XYZ file of C-alpha atoms in Angstrom:
73
model
C 162.514 114.746 118.894
C 163.137 115.537 122.560
C 160.420 117.151 124.650
C 159.503 117.030 128.358
C 161.959 114.222 129.135
C 160.788 112.038 126.247
C 162.976 111.108 123.312
C 160.944 109.983 120.296
C 162.375 108.340 117.218
C 159.488 108.587 114.763
C 161.084 106.576 111.974
C 164.663 105.754 111.082
C 165.182 103.740 107.902
C 168.180 102.285 106.139
C 169.670 99.487 104.091
C 171.159 96.455 105.829
C 172.655 93.285 104.280
C 170.873 93.800 100.982
C 167.510 94.491 102.606
C 165.803 97.302 104.481
C 165.334 98.119 108.156
C 163.039 100.528 109.966
C 163.428 101.532 113.619
C 161.056 103.579 115.741
C 160.687 104.066 119.460
C 160.314 106.157 122.556
C 162.407 106.629 125.696
C 160.803 108.382 128.671
C 163.228 109.604 131.351
C 160.791 111.269 133.766
C 158.883 109.512 136.541
C 159.374 105.769 136.148
C 161.655 105.438 133.113
C 160.301 103.335 130.273
C 161.160 102.569 126.696
C 159.611 100.912 123.675
C 161.360 100.220 120.385
C 160.226 98.466 117.228
C 162.448 97.092 114.478
C 161.172 95.846 111.123
C 163.585 94.209 108.693
C 162.705 92.967 105.206
C 164.549 90.982 102.556
C 167.749 90.705 104.661
C 170.411 88.422 103.157
C 171.209 85.916 105.917
C 174.397 84.792 104.184
C 175.790 88.328 104.564
C 174.355 88.910 108.042
C 175.841 85.703 109.486
C 179.208 85.739 107.769
C 181.599 83.459 109.662
C 184.595 84.644 107.666
C 185.251 81.057 106.607
C 184.892 79.484 103.203
C 181.997 77.417 104.502
C 178.582 79.069 104.159
C 176.500 78.089 107.163
C 173.314 80.004 106.362
C 171.703 81.372 103.233
C 168.455 82.881 102.001
C 166.448 85.990 102.794
C 164.531 86.850 105.957
C 161.949 89.222 107.362
C 161.602 90.076 111.042
C 159.497 92.219 113.346
C 160.833 92.875 116.845
C 159.208 94.911 119.604
C 160.949 95.545 122.942
C 159.385 97.295 125.920
C 160.854 97.903 129.370
C 159.997 99.829 132.533
C 162.111 100.779 135.529
């Protein structure tokens, strides 16, 4: 949604590399600009995510990750 100079992404979900991902966040463009985003990924296939294109598989297995980024200015 967009209201009063603030863009809010309540929840965006999808499939990625055999797992799931969820993104949410907020971007404020009035006053001192600031942003905060959160990404949660579950059951991601690392072999697919880090595909080198070669016949050698460098990484394998499944992973989960939580990432939060916040910035001001």
